[in-house]
Short mmCIF file of C-alpha atoms in Angstrom, two decimals:
data_model
loop_
_atom_site.label_atom_id
_atom_site.label_comp_id
_atom_site.label_asym_id
_atom_site.label_seq_id
_atom_site.Cartn_x
_atom_site.Cartn_y
_atom_site.Cartn_z
CA MET A 172 4.45 75.13 -135.18
CA GLN A 173 3.11 78.57 -136.26
CA SER A 174 0.89 77.09 -138.88
CA GLU A 175 -0.64 74.74 -136.41
CA ASN A 176 -1.25 77.30 -134.03
CA GLN A 177 -3.15 79.39 -136.88
CA SER A 178 -5.13 76.31 -137.71
CA VAL A 179 -6.05 76.16 -134.19
CA GLN A 180 -6.89 79.79 -133.70
CA ARG A 181 -9.25 79.68 -136.88
CA ALA A 182 -10.87 76.67 -135.60
CA GLU A 183 -11.71 78.32 -132.34
CA GLU A 184 -13.17 81.16 -134.00
CA GLN A 185 -15.32 79.08 -136.24
CA VAL A 186 -16.55 77.20 -133.24
CA GLN A 187 -17.51 80.29 -131.46
CA ASP A 188 -19.39 81.69 -134.59
CA ASN A 189 -21.09 78.10 -135.14
CA GLU A 190 -19.67 77.78 -138.79
CA ILE A 191 -18.53 74.36 -138.88
CA PRO A 192 -21.16 72.23 -140.26
CA THR A 193 -20.11 68.55 -139.78
CA ASP A 194 -21.50 65.79 -142.18
CA ASN A 195 -23.49 64.44 -139.00
CA ASN A 196 -25.05 67.90 -138.13
CA GLN A 197 -26.12 68.13 -142.04
CA ARG A 198 -27.51 64.63 -142.21
CA VAL A 199 -29.39 65.14 -138.96
CA GLU A 200 -30.83 68.78 -140.02
CA GLU A 201 -31.77 67.37 -143.38
CA GLN A 202 -33.54 64.21 -141.76
CA ALA A 203 -35.55 66.40 -139.22
CA LYS A 204 -36.56 68.98 -142.17
CA ALA A 205 -37.70 65.97 -144.13
CA ASN A 206 -39.78 64.66 -141.30
CA THR A 207 -41.38 67.97 -140.66
CA GLU A 208 -42.26 68.45 -144.29
CA SER A 209 -43.63 64.82 -144.45
CA LYS A 210 -45.64 65.36 -141.44
CA GLU A 211 -47.06 68.79 -142.76
CA ALA A 212 -47.96 67.00 -146.06
CA GLN A 213 -50.12 64.23 -144.26
CA GLY A 214 -51.85 66.80 -142.00
CA GLU A 215 -50.52 65.72 -138.95
CA SER A 216 -49.63 67.87 -135.89
CA ASN A 217 -46.73 67.96 -133.36
CA ALA A 218 -49.28 67.14 -130.64
CA GLU A 219 -48.22 64.32 -128.21
CA PRO A 220 -50.07 61.23 -129.06
CA PRO A 221 -53.13 60.43 -126.85
CA VAL A 222 -52.45 58.22 -123.63
CA LEU A 223 -54.58 55.08 -123.69
CA SER A 224 -56.52 54.17 -120.59
CA GLU A 225 -54.83 50.84 -119.11
CA PRO A 226 -57.30 47.94 -119.89
CA ASN A 227 -59.31 46.78 -116.91
CA LYS A 228 -57.62 44.10 -115.02
CA PRO A 229 -59.48 40.87 -113.99
CA THR A 230 -60.96 40.93 -110.78
CA GLU A 231 -58.91 38.61 -108.27
CA GLU A 232 -60.94 35.69 -107.67
CA LYS A 233 -62.11 35.02 -104.32
CA PHE A 234 -63.27 32.39 -101.79
CA LYS A 235 -67.18 32.53 -101.42
CA CYS A 236 -68.34 32.75 -97.55
CA LYS A 237 -70.97 30.66 -96.32
CA GLN A 238 -72.56 31.36 -92.98
CA ILE A 239 -73.40 27.50 -91.45
CA ALA A 240 -74.49 28.86 -88.18
CA PRO A 241 -75.32 32.19 -86.58
CA ASP A 242 -72.02 33.00 -85.45
CA LYS A 243 -69.95 30.80 -87.90
CA CYS A 244 -69.04 30.86 -91.42
CA ILE A 245 -66.44 29.12 -93.70
CA LEU A 246 -64.93 29.66 -96.90
CA LEU A 247 -66.18 27.55 -100.00
CA GLN A 248 -64.05 25.95 -102.80
CA ASN A 249 -64.98 26.43 -106.51
CA GLU A 250 -63.18 23.32 -107.71
CA ASN A 251 -62.29 19.96 -105.94
CA GLY A 252 -58.61 19.94 -105.34
CA PRO A 253 -56.01 19.61 -102.61
CA CYS A 254 -56.49 22.71 -100.69
CA PRO A 255 -55.10 22.36 -97.01
CA LEU A 256 -55.16 26.12 -96.82
CA LEU A 257 -59.03 26.29 -96.81
CA ALA A 258 -59.14 23.35 -94.47
CA LEU A 259 -56.73 25.19 -91.98
CA ALA A 260 -58.73 28.34 -92.13
CA ASN A 261 -62.41 26.62 -91.89
CA LEU A 262 -60.90 24.73 -88.88
CA LEU A 263 -59.74 27.83 -87.06
CA SER A 264 -63.17 29.55 -88.01
CA ILE A 265 -65.36 26.81 -86.73
CA THR A 266 -63.28 26.57 -83.31
CA ASN A 267 -63.59 30.34 -82.90
CA ARG A 268 -60.01 31.23 -83.23
CA ILE A 269 -60.26 33.53 -86.32
CA GLU A 270 -63.59 35.38 -87.44
CA ILE A 271 -64.62 34.64 -91.33
CA ASN A 272 -67.62 37.09 -92.33
CA ARG A 273 -67.13 38.02 -96.23
CA ASP A 274 -65.65 36.61 -98.99
CA LEU A 275 -61.71 36.74 -99.26
CA SER A 276 -59.20 36.59 -102.02
CA LEU A 277 -56.14 34.62 -101.58
CA GLU A 278 -54.05 37.55 -100.39
CA GLU A 279 -56.64 38.74 -97.85
CA LEU A 280 -57.07 35.10 -96.12
CA LEU A 281 -53.06 34.79 -96.17
CA ASN A 282 -53.19 38.35 -94.05
CA LEU A 283 -55.88 37.10 -92.07
CA LEU A 284 -53.98 33.78 -90.97
CA CYS A 285 -50.72 35.53 -90.65
CA GLN A 286 -52.08 38.02 -88.37
CA TYR A 287 -53.63 35.46 -86.17
CA ILE A 288 -50.10 33.16 -86.49
CA LEU A 289 -48.20 36.38 -85.29
CA SER A 290 -50.48 36.81 -82.36
CA ILE A 291 -49.37 33.41 -80.83
CA GLN A 292 -47.21 33.64 -77.64
CA ILE A 293 -43.85 31.78 -78.38
CA THR A 294 -42.25 30.55 -75.30
CA ASN A 295 -39.34 28.22 -76.52
CA ALA A 296 -36.79 28.24 -79.58
CA ASN A 297 -38.13 25.40 -81.33
CA ASP A 298 -41.66 27.47 -81.86
CA GLU A 299 -39.40 30.33 -82.95
CA LYS A 300 -38.08 28.00 -85.88
CA ILE A 301 -41.62 26.61 -86.26
CA LEU A 302 -42.92 30.02 -86.69
CA ASP A 303 -40.27 31.00 -89.17
CA ASP A 304 -41.04 27.84 -91.41
CA THR A 305 -44.86 28.52 -91.10
CA LEU A 306 -44.59 31.82 -92.52
CA LYS A 307 -42.61 30.50 -95.24
CA VAL A 308 -44.82 27.30 -96.11
CA LEU A 309 -48.18 29.00 -95.83
CA PRO A 310 -48.67 30.56 -99.27
CA ARG A 311 -47.96 27.36 -100.56
CA LEU A 312 -50.66 25.52 -98.98
CA ASN A 313 -53.00 26.89 -101.67
CA TYR A 314 -51.71 24.99 -104.01
CA GLY A 315 -51.39 21.58 -102.28
CA LEU A 316 -49.49 19.57 -99.98
CA ASP A 317 -47.61 16.32 -100.23
CA VAL A 318 -48.11 14.11 -97.14
CA ASN A 319 -46.58 10.60 -96.64
CA ILE A 320 -48.98 8.34 -94.74
CA TYR A 321 -48.16 5.78 -92.54
CA PHE A 322 -50.33 2.55 -93.36
CA ASP A 323 -50.21 1.13 -89.72
CA SER A 324 -51.80 4.05 -88.13
CA ILE A 325 -53.62 7.15 -88.99
CA HIS A 326 -50.84 9.71 -88.76
CA VAL A 327 -48.49 11.22 -91.51
CA GLU A 328 -44.94 11.83 -91.53
CA TYR A 329 -43.76 15.13 -90.10
CA THR A 330 -41.86 17.43 -92.52
CA ASP A 331 -41.35 21.38 -92.45
CA LEU A 332 -44.24 21.46 -94.97
CA LEU A 333 -46.65 20.81 -92.21
CA SER A 334 -45.35 23.26 -89.69
CA PRO A 335 -48.31 25.39 -89.92
CA PHE A 336 -50.47 22.92 -88.52
CA GLU A 337 -47.73 21.77 -85.73
CA LEU A 338 -47.59 25.48 -84.67
CA LEU A 339 -51.50 25.89 -84.15
CA ARG A 340 -51.47 22.44 -82.61
CA ILE A 341 -53.61 21.13 -85.42
CA GLN A 342 -53.73 17.32 -85.94
CA ILE A 343 -53.50 15.87 -89.99
CA TYR A 344 -55.08 12.31 -90.09
CA HIS A 345 -55.86 9.92 -92.77
CA GLY A 346 -57.86 6.75 -93.04
CA TRP A 347 -55.78 4.43 -94.76
CA VAL A 348 -55.02 2.09 -92.55
CA ILE A 349 -54.46 -1.58 -93.39
CA ASP A 350 -55.96 -4.45 -91.30
CA PRO A 351 -53.53 -7.11 -89.76
CA GLN A 352 -55.94 -9.79 -91.53
CA ASP A 353 -55.50 -7.95 -94.88
CA GLN A 354 -53.93 -10.07 -97.65
CA TYR A 355 -51.57 -7.49 -98.45
CA TYR A 356 -50.48 -6.84 -94.93
CA LYS A 357 -47.29 -8.42 -94.74
CA VAL A 358 -45.78 -6.59 -97.52
CA ILE A 359 -47.18 -3.06 -96.76
CA ASN A 360 -46.48 -3.60 -93.04
CA ASN A 361 -42.86 -3.93 -93.94
CA LEU A 362 -42.69 -1.09 -96.17
CA LYS A 363 -44.66 1.10 -93.46
CA CYS A 364 -45.31 4.31 -95.72
CA TYR A 365 -46.90 5.68 -98.75
CA ASN A 366 -43.70 6.71 -100.53
CA LYS A 367 -41.79 3.28 -99.90
CA VAL A 368 -44.87 1.42 -101.17
CA VAL A 369 -44.70 3.79 -104.42
CA GLU A 370 -41.06 3.25 -104.73
CA GLU A 371 -41.42 -0.84 -104.62
CA GLY A 372 -44.41 -0.63 -106.85
CA ILE A 373 -42.29 0.07 -109.82
CA LYS A 374 -40.24 -2.92 -109.60
CA ASP A 375 -41.10 -6.36 -111.41
CA THR A 376 -41.28 -8.53 -108.34
CA VAL A 377 -43.84 -10.14 -106.31
CA GLU A 378 -43.63 -7.19 -103.82
CA GLY A 379 -44.12 -4.64 -106.42
CA LEU A 380 -47.32 -6.40 -107.87
CA VAL A 381 -48.42 -6.50 -104.38
CA CYS A 382 -47.77 -2.68 -103.86
CA ARG A 383 -49.39 -1.71 -107.28
CA GLU A 384 -52.62 -3.93 -106.43
CA PHE A 385 -52.66 -2.38 -102.97
CA LEU A 386 -52.50 1.00 -104.16
CA GLN A 387 -55.31 0.56 -106.51
CA GLN A 388 -57.72 0.08 -103.33
CA GLY A 389 -59.46 2.65 -102.03
CA GLN A 390 -57.69 4.90 -99.39
CA LEU A 391 -60.34 4.45 -96.75
CA THR A 392 -60.33 1.14 -94.75
CA LEU A 393 -62.61 -0.22 -91.83
CA ALA A 394 -59.43 -0.06 -89.43
CA GLY A 395 -58.93 3.48 -90.40
CA ILE A 396 -62.68 4.26 -89.51
CA GLU A 397 -62.11 2.28 -86.10
CA ALA A 398 -58.74 4.27 -85.31
CA LEU A 399 -60.28 7.63 -86.25
CA LEU A 400 -63.21 7.06 -83.57
CA VAL A 401 -60.82 6.29 -80.92
CA THR A 402 -58.54 9.17 -81.67
CA VAL A 403 -60.58 12.25 -82.87
CA ASN A 404 -61.86 14.26 -80.00
CA GLU A 405 -61.93 17.53 -81.45
CA PRO A 406 -61.86 19.10 -84.96
CA CYS A 407 -58.80 18.00 -87.19
CA VAL A 408 -57.66 17.86 -90.97
CA PHE A 409 -58.33 15.06 -92.71
CA PHE A 410 -56.71 13.75 -95.79
CA TYR A 411 -58.63 11.22 -98.08
CA ASN A 412 -58.19 10.92 -101.65
CA ASN A 413 -55.82 13.81 -102.22
CA HIS A 414 -58.41 16.12 -100.82
CA PHE A 415 -58.09 18.00 -97.26
CA SER A 416 -61.03 18.80 -95.26
CA VAL A 417 -62.23 19.55 -91.65
CA LEU A 418 -63.09 16.36 -89.69
CA THR A 419 -64.90 15.89 -86.62
CA ARG A 420 -66.80 13.11 -84.32
CA ASN A 421 -70.35 13.56 -82.94
CA GLU A 422 -72.04 10.70 -81.19
CA ASN A 423 -69.74 8.20 -82.42
CA LYS A 424 -69.76 9.07 -85.88
CA LEU A 425 -67.42 10.89 -88.08
CA TYR A 426 -68.39 13.92 -90.11
CA CYS A 427 -66.54 15.82 -93.04
CA LEU A 428 -67.17 19.66 -93.54
CA VAL A 429 -68.78 20.19 -96.77
CA THR A 430 -66.91 23.05 -98.70
CA ASP A 431 -67.95 22.48 -102.38
CA GLU A 432 -69.13 25.91 -103.80
CA GLY A 433 -72.22 23.71 -105.14
CA TYR A 434 -73.97 23.70 -101.72
CA PHE A 435 -73.76 27.13 -101.21
CA ASP A 436 -77.60 27.78 -101.02
CA GLU A 437 -78.33 24.57 -99.25
CA ASP A 438 -78.51 23.85 -95.42
CA VAL A 439 -75.73 21.32 -96.10
CA VAL A 440 -72.48 21.44 -93.62
CA TRP A 441 -71.19 17.98 -92.88
CA GLN A 442 -71.19 14.56 -94.42
CA ASP A 443 -70.84 11.26 -92.64
CA LEU A 444 -67.51 9.36 -93.37
CA VAL A 445 -68.39 5.91 -94.30
CA LEU A 446 -66.68 2.96 -95.93
CA ASP A 447 -69.09 2.17 -98.75
CA GLY A 448 -69.42 5.92 -99.86
CA ASP A 449 -73.13 5.99 -99.10
CA CYS A 450 -72.69 9.13 -97.19
CA LYS A 451 -75.51 11.29 -96.03
CA PHE A 452 -75.61 15.16 -95.47
CA TYR A 453 -76.16 17.02 -92.30
CA ASN A 454 -76.91 20.81 -91.20
CA TYR A 455 -74.43 22.46 -88.49
CA ASN A 456 -76.30 20.82 -85.89
CA PHE A 457 -75.60 16.75 -87.45
CA GLN A 458 -79.46 16.80 -88.39
CA GLU A 459 -80.04 14.87 -91.35
CA PHE A 460 -80.74 16.97 -94.61
CA GLY A 461 -83.15 15.46 -97.11
CA THR A 462 -86.00 14.59 -94.95
CA GLY A 463 -89.61 15.52 -95.68
CA ASN A 464 -89.76 17.55 -98.90
CA ASP A 465 -86.09 17.44 -99.38
CA ASP A 466 -85.82 14.01 -100.54
CA GLU A 467 -85.30 14.57 -104.20
CA LEU A 468 -82.68 17.37 -103.66
CA ALA A 469 -80.76 14.84 -101.46
CA ARG A 470 -80.79 12.33 -103.71
CA GLN A 471 -79.28 15.02 -106.60
CA LEU A 472 -76.78 15.96 -103.94
CA GLN A 473 -75.68 12.58 -103.24
CA GLN A 474 -75.15 11.82 -107.14
CA GLN A 475 -73.43 14.89 -107.73
CA TYR A 476 -70.98 14.01 -104.66
CA ASP A 477 -70.50 10.23 -106.09
CA TYR A 478 -69.65 11.40 -109.51
CA GLU A 479 -67.21 14.15 -108.19
CA GLU A 480 -65.83 11.13 -106.00
CA GLN A 481 -65.60 8.86 -108.80
CA GLN A 482 -63.86 11.48 -110.82
CA ARG A 483 -61.30 12.26 -108.23
CA GLN A 484 -60.32 8.54 -107.68
CA GLN A 485 -59.89 8.16 -111.45
CA THR A 486 -57.59 10.94 -111.72
CA GLU A 487 -55.49 9.94 -108.69
CA ARG A 488 -55.17 6.49 -110.58
CA ALA A 489 -54.38 8.04 -113.87
CA ILE A 490 -51.34 10.07 -112.06
CA GLU A 491 -50.16 7.07 -109.96
CA GLN A 492 -50.22 4.78 -113.08
CA ARG A 493 -48.29 7.63 -115.01
CA GLU A 494 -45.67 8.12 -112.00
CA ARG A 495 -44.91 4.32 -112.13
CA GLU A 496 -44.41 4.09 -115.77
CA GLN A 497 -42.08 7.05 -115.69
CA ARG A 498 -40.22 5.51 -112.81
CA HIS A 499 -40.20 2.25 -114.37
CA GLU A 500 -38.69 3.78 -117.51
CA ARG A 501 -36.00 5.76 -115.34
CA VAL A 502 -34.98 2.22 -113.55
CA GLY A 503 -34.82 0.54 -116.98
CA THR A 504 -32.71 3.33 -118.61
CA GLU A 505 -30.22 3.20 -115.85
CA SER A 506 -30.07 -0.53 -115.75
CA THR A 507 -29.21 -0.50 -119.67
CA SER A 508 -26.59 2.46 -119.38
CA SER A 509 -25.18 0.06 -116.27
CA SER A 510 -25.00 -2.93 -118.67
CA LYS A 511 -23.16 -1.03 -121.00
CA GLU A 512 -20.72 -0.03 -119.08
CA LYS A 513 -19.84 -3.18 -117.78
CA LYS A 514 -19.63 -4.61 -121.28
CA LYS A 515 -16.93 -1.90 -122.06
CA ASP A 516 -14.75 -2.60 -118.84
CA CYS A 517 -14.91 -6.59 -120.00
CA ILE A 518 -11.84 -7.07 -122.46
CA ILE A 519 -11.50 -10.50 -123.74
CA GLN A 520 -7.74 -11.53 -124.61
#
């Protein structure tokens, strides 16, 4: 016991005098000395390394603002695609419910819409829920919107994704209405909506073949135009060829708002909705564009529109064909798996 006390006492004295160089301390000191000598040999200083400036971040892309009337502006789309957010904003702008007067980033546009939405008077619990859904859904509208259309009317199936339009009392219509005299009417009318027609279209049945052929047809019919002329009394959102735009009626004709950036410098605001695709362009007051000295420019604009329309339709058909093939493969795989299970259960004695 005395020997242990003496050892402890000596150890404490050594600690106080910093006289206990452990192996680790020795290695650390030797490494630090070696590093210092190496830096001095290479002419390096002990100064802190310079702080590099952060590279310039790319400027956020903005929706370009176009003045279409002395007191009205709309936002343009730089690429053709499903952008219900722009359709919503432009409809609110031309009906004087919001003011657009400059180029806007996506964040700025969403803030503008949210401010307007939050200013709406909510009077019942149902609208409270729709408001909550709207604030959740709104940012997603920039990337597209899945809609399930009914082929016996110009209406679409309501889902929570449509809550912004429901809250703002904005109608969404389409023009893909099947005529009772159409050869596909019986099958399509029984299925009612787009989603069920697509599901039936993957089957190797007579009805499946009818559905596939019907889906290859254009998404605008004479019956659809006639129904729109009867129903549309104020600007609405129009769904056509997977594209959302503002639709209005003037003197028994239907017009879609032109939002392509390619028309930024032209007095082109509307194009008429016609069945054969031979549409014309108009200014804000529905005066035809391209009269007089503008014939050649109008022809070029028409060619550009026709080309873009053709590209959209080809892309849509390719996507639908790929979806049908994928569904068909899944059905085939499930059928094969089911057959194997049945064979396992079948025991021959």
